[in-house]
Tab-separated table of C-alpha atoms in Angstrom:
chain	number	residue	atom	x	y	z
N	48	ALA	CA	115.090	123.272	74.075
N	49	GLN	CA	117.319	122.614	77.028
N	50	THR	CA	119.404	119.440	77.173
N	51	VAL	CA	121.579	117.878	79.859
N	52	THR	CA	124.492	115.608	78.979
N	53	GLN	CA	126.348	113.239	81.269
N	54	SER	CA	129.126	111.709	79.208
N	55	GLN	CA	130.311	109.160	81.775
N	56	PRO	CA	127.883	106.204	81.961
N	57	GLU	CA	129.937	104.489	84.681
N	58	MET	CA	132.742	105.423	87.038
N	59	SER	CA	134.635	103.717	89.821
N	60	VAL	CA	136.560	105.125	92.782
N	61	GLN	CA	138.405	103.701	95.753
N	62	GLU	CA	137.037	104.339	99.209
N	63	ALA	CA	138.409	107.597	100.727
N	64	GLU	CA	139.457	108.901	97.305
N	65	THR	CA	137.989	111.871	95.416
N	66	VAL	CA	135.938	111.557	92.241
N	67	THR	CA	134.429	114.100	89.851
N	68	LEU	CA	131.303	113.492	87.795
N	69	SER	CA	130.784	115.582	84.675
N	70	CYS	CA	127.664	117.342	83.458
N	71	THR	CA	127.156	119.803	80.640
N	72	TYR	CA	123.958	121.509	79.605
N	73	ASP	CA	122.685	123.533	76.724
N	74	THR	CA	120.444	126.543	77.222
N	75	SER	CA	119.950	130.086	76.017
N	76	GLU	CA	118.490	131.111	79.366
N	77	ASN	CA	120.359	133.260	81.835
N	78	ASN	CA	118.274	132.452	84.898
N	79	TYR	CA	118.135	128.797	85.886
N	80	TYR	CA	118.876	126.201	88.539
N	81	LEU	CA	121.031	123.081	88.461
N	82	PHE	CA	120.750	120.004	90.630
N	83	TRP	CA	122.538	116.762	91.371
N	84	TYR	CA	120.343	113.870	92.505
N	85	LYS	CA	121.547	110.542	93.858
N	86	GLN	CA	119.695	107.249	93.329
N	87	PRO	CA	121.147	104.424	95.457
N	88	PRO	CA	120.206	100.753	94.932
N	89	SER	CA	117.002	101.394	96.903
N	90	ARG	CA	116.007	103.579	93.911
N	91	GLN	CA	114.956	106.459	96.172
N	92	MET	CA	115.865	109.786	94.542
N	93	ILE	CA	117.756	112.037	96.951
N	94	LEU	CA	118.828	115.632	96.351
N	95	VAL	CA	122.581	116.031	96.731
N	96	ILE	CA	123.112	119.664	95.869
N	97	ARG	CA	121.391	122.675	94.254
N	98	GLN	CA	122.995	125.624	92.452
N	99	GLU	CA	121.406	128.900	91.409
N	100	ALA	CA	122.880	130.203	88.166
N	101	TYR	CA	122.973	133.798	89.350
N	102	LYS	CA	125.270	132.826	92.233
N	103	GLN	CA	128.934	132.701	91.302
N	104	GLN	CA	129.890	130.841	94.444
N	105	ASN	CA	129.939	127.075	94.039
N	106	ALA	CA	127.477	125.183	96.221
N	107	THR	CA	128.836	122.803	98.875
N	108	GLU	CA	127.161	120.179	101.061
N	109	ASN	CA	129.605	118.411	103.372
N	110	ARG	CA	131.726	116.099	101.165
N	111	PHE	CA	129.881	117.140	98.005
N	112	SER	CA	130.778	120.249	96.033
N	113	VAL	CA	130.225	121.509	92.522
N	114	ASN	CA	132.339	123.300	89.958
N	115	PHE	CA	129.881	125.574	88.184
N	116	GLN	CA	131.273	127.131	85.000
N	117	LYS	CA	128.425	129.222	83.587
N	118	ALA	CA	130.190	130.352	80.419
N	119	ALA	CA	131.214	126.800	79.596
N	120	LYS	CA	127.780	125.459	80.654
N	121	SER	CA	129.444	122.903	82.857
N	122	PHE	CA	128.285	121.651	86.267
N	123	SER	CA	130.525	118.916	87.675
N	124	LEU	CA	130.080	117.192	91.042
N	125	LYS	CA	133.062	116.431	93.253
N	126	ILE	CA	132.766	113.818	95.968
N	127	SER	CA	135.565	113.921	98.521
N	128	ASP	CA	136.516	111.086	100.895
N	129	SER	CA	134.270	108.657	98.995
N	130	GLN	CA	132.307	106.224	101.124
N	131	LEU	CA	130.704	102.896	100.263
N	132	GLY	CA	127.305	104.514	100.793
N	133	ASP	CA	128.032	106.877	97.915
N	134	THR	CA	127.575	103.982	95.473
N	135	ALA	CA	124.614	105.097	93.386
N	136	MET	CA	123.389	106.470	90.089
N	137	TYR	CA	123.916	110.229	89.954
N	138	PHE	CA	121.682	112.450	87.843
N	139	CYS	CA	122.359	116.016	86.808
N	140	ALA	CA	119.240	118.133	86.229
N	141	PHE	CA	118.359	121.578	84.855
N	142	MET	CA	115.407	123.836	85.568
N	143	ARG	CA	114.578	127.255	84.113
N	144	GLY	CA	114.249	130.137	86.533
N	145	TYR	CA	110.754	131.116	85.452
N	146	GLY	CA	107.458	129.481	84.508
N	147	GLY	CA	106.069	128.602	87.925
N	148	ALA	CA	104.938	125.064	88.587
N	149	THR	CA	105.037	124.303	84.864
N	150	ASN	CA	108.763	124.552	85.192
N	151	LYS	CA	109.978	120.999	84.840
N	152	LEU	CA	113.256	119.359	85.735
N	153	ILE	CA	115.223	118.086	82.742
N	154	PHE	CA	117.438	115.156	83.647
N	155	GLY	CA	120.623	113.764	82.167
N	156	THR	CA	120.986	110.039	81.551
N	157	GLY	CA	122.961	109.456	84.736
N	158	THR	CA	126.382	108.247	85.847
N	159	LEU	CA	126.648	104.989	87.782
N	160	LEU	CA	129.290	105.423	90.496
N	161	ALA	CA	130.781	102.406	92.249
N	162	VAL	CA	132.858	102.971	95.377
N	163	GLN	CA	135.300	100.107	95.860
N	164	PRO	CA	136.501	99.028	99.338
D	130	ASP	CA	106.841	112.134	109.175
D	131	GLY	CA	105.959	113.998	106.016
D	132	GLY	CA	106.625	112.415	102.695
D	133	ILE	CA	105.363	110.850	99.494
D	134	THR	CA	103.956	107.340	99.462
D	135	GLN	CA	103.761	105.312	96.272
D	136	SER	CA	101.993	101.991	96.014
D	137	PRO	CA	102.305	99.264	95.084
D	138	LYS	CA	106.062	98.772	94.995
D	139	TYR	CA	105.718	96.187	92.213
D	140	LEU	CA	102.875	95.876	89.719
D	141	PHE	CA	102.207	93.484	86.863
D	142	ARG	CA	99.993	94.263	83.917
D	143	LYS	CA	98.293	91.826	81.576
D	144	GLU	CA	97.749	92.528	77.900
D	145	GLY	CA	94.913	95.011	77.339
D	146	GLN	CA	94.607	95.881	81.012
D	147	ASN	CA	94.576	99.323	82.622
D	148	VAL	CA	96.478	99.660	85.879
D	149	THR	CA	96.601	102.526	88.383
D	150	LEU	CA	99.622	103.626	90.375
D	151	SER	CA	98.943	105.436	93.612
D	152	CYS	CA	100.762	108.549	94.846
D	153	GLU	CA	99.885	110.281	98.126
D	154	GLN	CA	101.710	113.154	99.822
D	155	ASN	CA	101.275	114.800	103.225
D	156	LEU	CA	103.721	117.627	102.597
D	157	ASN	CA	100.974	120.113	101.674
D	158	HIS	CA	102.651	120.652	98.308
D	159	ASP	CA	100.620	122.158	95.485
D	160	ALA	CA	102.569	120.781	92.529
D	161	MET	CA	102.870	117.060	91.797
D	162	TYR	CA	104.642	115.202	89.002
D	163	TRP	CA	104.916	111.743	87.432
D	164	TYR	CA	108.184	110.597	85.875
D	165	ARG	CA	109.069	107.454	83.991
D	166	GLN	CA	112.554	105.971	84.331
D	167	ASP	CA	113.988	103.578	81.752
D	168	PRO	CA	117.530	102.172	81.861
D	169	GLY	CA	120.000	104.532	80.212
D	170	GLN	CA	117.409	107.244	79.582
D	171	GLY	CA	117.169	109.190	82.808
D	172	LEU	CA	113.775	110.472	83.949
D	173	ARG	CA	111.084	111.679	81.574
D	174	LEU	CA	108.018	113.696	82.578
D	175	ILE	CA	104.614	112.086	81.976
D	176	TYR	CA	102.112	114.470	83.627
D	177	TYR	CA	102.116	117.223	86.204
D	178	SER	CA	99.549	119.102	88.244
D	179	GLN	CA	99.842	122.577	89.721
D	180	ILE	CA	96.601	122.599	91.690
D	181	VAL	CA	93.557	120.459	92.407
D	182	ASN	CA	91.411	119.643	89.360
D	183	ASP	CA	94.118	120.795	86.976
D	184	PHE	CA	96.863	118.832	85.228
D	185	GLN	CA	99.076	119.165	82.166
D	186	LYS	CA	100.737	116.733	79.770
D	187	GLY	CA	104.466	116.265	80.000
D	188	ASP	CA	106.817	114.966	77.331
D	189	ILE	CA	105.497	111.390	77.099
D	190	ALA	CA	101.808	111.539	78.076
D	191	GLU	CA	100.461	109.201	75.384
D	192	GLY	CA	98.959	106.043	76.886
D	193	TYR	CA	98.674	107.553	80.365
D	194	SER	CA	95.977	109.421	82.288
D	195	VAL	CA	95.854	111.187	85.656
D	196	SER	CA	93.417	112.847	88.030
D	197	ARG	CA	93.852	115.385	90.832
D	198	GLU	CA	90.681	115.410	92.894
D	199	LYS	CA	92.480	116.023	96.170
D	200	LYS	CA	95.602	118.013	96.949
D	201	GLU	CA	97.196	114.980	98.567
D	202	SER	CA	96.595	112.484	95.766
D	203	PHE	CA	97.770	112.219	92.152
D	204	PRO	CA	97.118	108.718	90.753
D	205	LEU	CA	98.507	107.626	87.390
D	206	THR	CA	96.651	105.183	85.139
D	207	VAL	CA	98.656	103.256	82.571
D	208	THR	CA	96.158	102.414	79.856
D	209	SER	CA	96.163	99.593	77.324
D	210	ALA	CA	97.182	102.195	74.745
D	211	GLN	CA	100.649	102.337	76.315
D	212	LYS	CA	102.393	99.611	74.339
D	213	ASN	CA	105.649	99.620	76.274
D	214	PRO	CA	104.688	100.191	79.909
D	215	THR	CA	107.541	98.301	81.553
D	216	ALA	CA	109.467	100.927	83.530
D	217	PHE	CA	110.084	102.394	86.965
D	218	TYR	CA	107.592	105.145	87.807
D	219	LEU	CA	108.411	107.959	90.199
D	220	CYS	CA	106.000	110.439	91.725
D	221	ALA	CA	107.289	113.766	93.023
D	222	SER	CA	106.007	116.957	94.596
D	223	ARG	CA	107.285	120.476	95.146
D	224	MET	CA	106.329	123.390	97.384
D	225	GLY	CA	107.917	126.396	95.745
D	226	ASN	CA	108.255	126.783	91.994
D	227	TYR	CA	112.054	126.720	92.047
D	228	GLU	CA	112.682	124.410	94.935
D	229	LYS	CA	113.807	120.806	94.900
D	230	LEU	CA	111.520	117.921	94.063
D	231	PHE	CA	110.628	115.422	96.776
D	232	PHE	CA	110.330	111.908	95.365
D	233	GLY	CA	108.410	108.823	96.372
D	234	SER	CA	110.065	105.407	96.479
D	235	GLY	CA	108.708	104.394	93.084
D	236	THR	CA	106.655	101.629	91.462
D	237	GLN	CA	108.168	99.027	89.140
D	238	LEU	CA	105.633	98.096	86.478
D	239	SER	CA	106.151	94.971	84.391
D	240	VAL	CA	104.127	93.267	81.688
D	241	LEU	CA	103.059	89.632	82.130
């Protein structure tokens, strides 16, 4: 069974600084997808970034980028120029690349990020 | 605007009572999902549905029931058999099988 581990329950960063959130996963699959979701205090889940395992290039969305290390099964999220609005719980998630709609997202336990002014 | 609407935002359950959480989407998505969120445990899958009149158990289905009579609607009933129902419940939907999930704004269920 696949598992997702986020070893940092809480992190803090100063505004305008860069922070990296860690995520590791365990799978025997070769075809899969990885996601980072953000849950601000409103509790609305928002997709931050999506990575396809067959793509070697790391995904990037504005100030958010990932460091995808397939062999090490590592998928860290880097937030550059941190803003107060980045304060949120961040979840890493894994999904197999087959199985249709039965294919569920498996979530880590989350990292609570606080951006300090 | 298209999206997923969950109601109510807050819900209180008395001992031995069944309660139903509403989830409606106008995104024309086939697949819909219910997740439970507890502090420190991330999100866990309760039930999911691929098409109308079909649904499957997730990892923690005991004490819950669902129906999918319309494509747009996927209500979740928390039955009296669920002994620890206090949690934040999130409904989600997806168009393609490997695309992102769209989430509703959630329902916080508490026991009186």
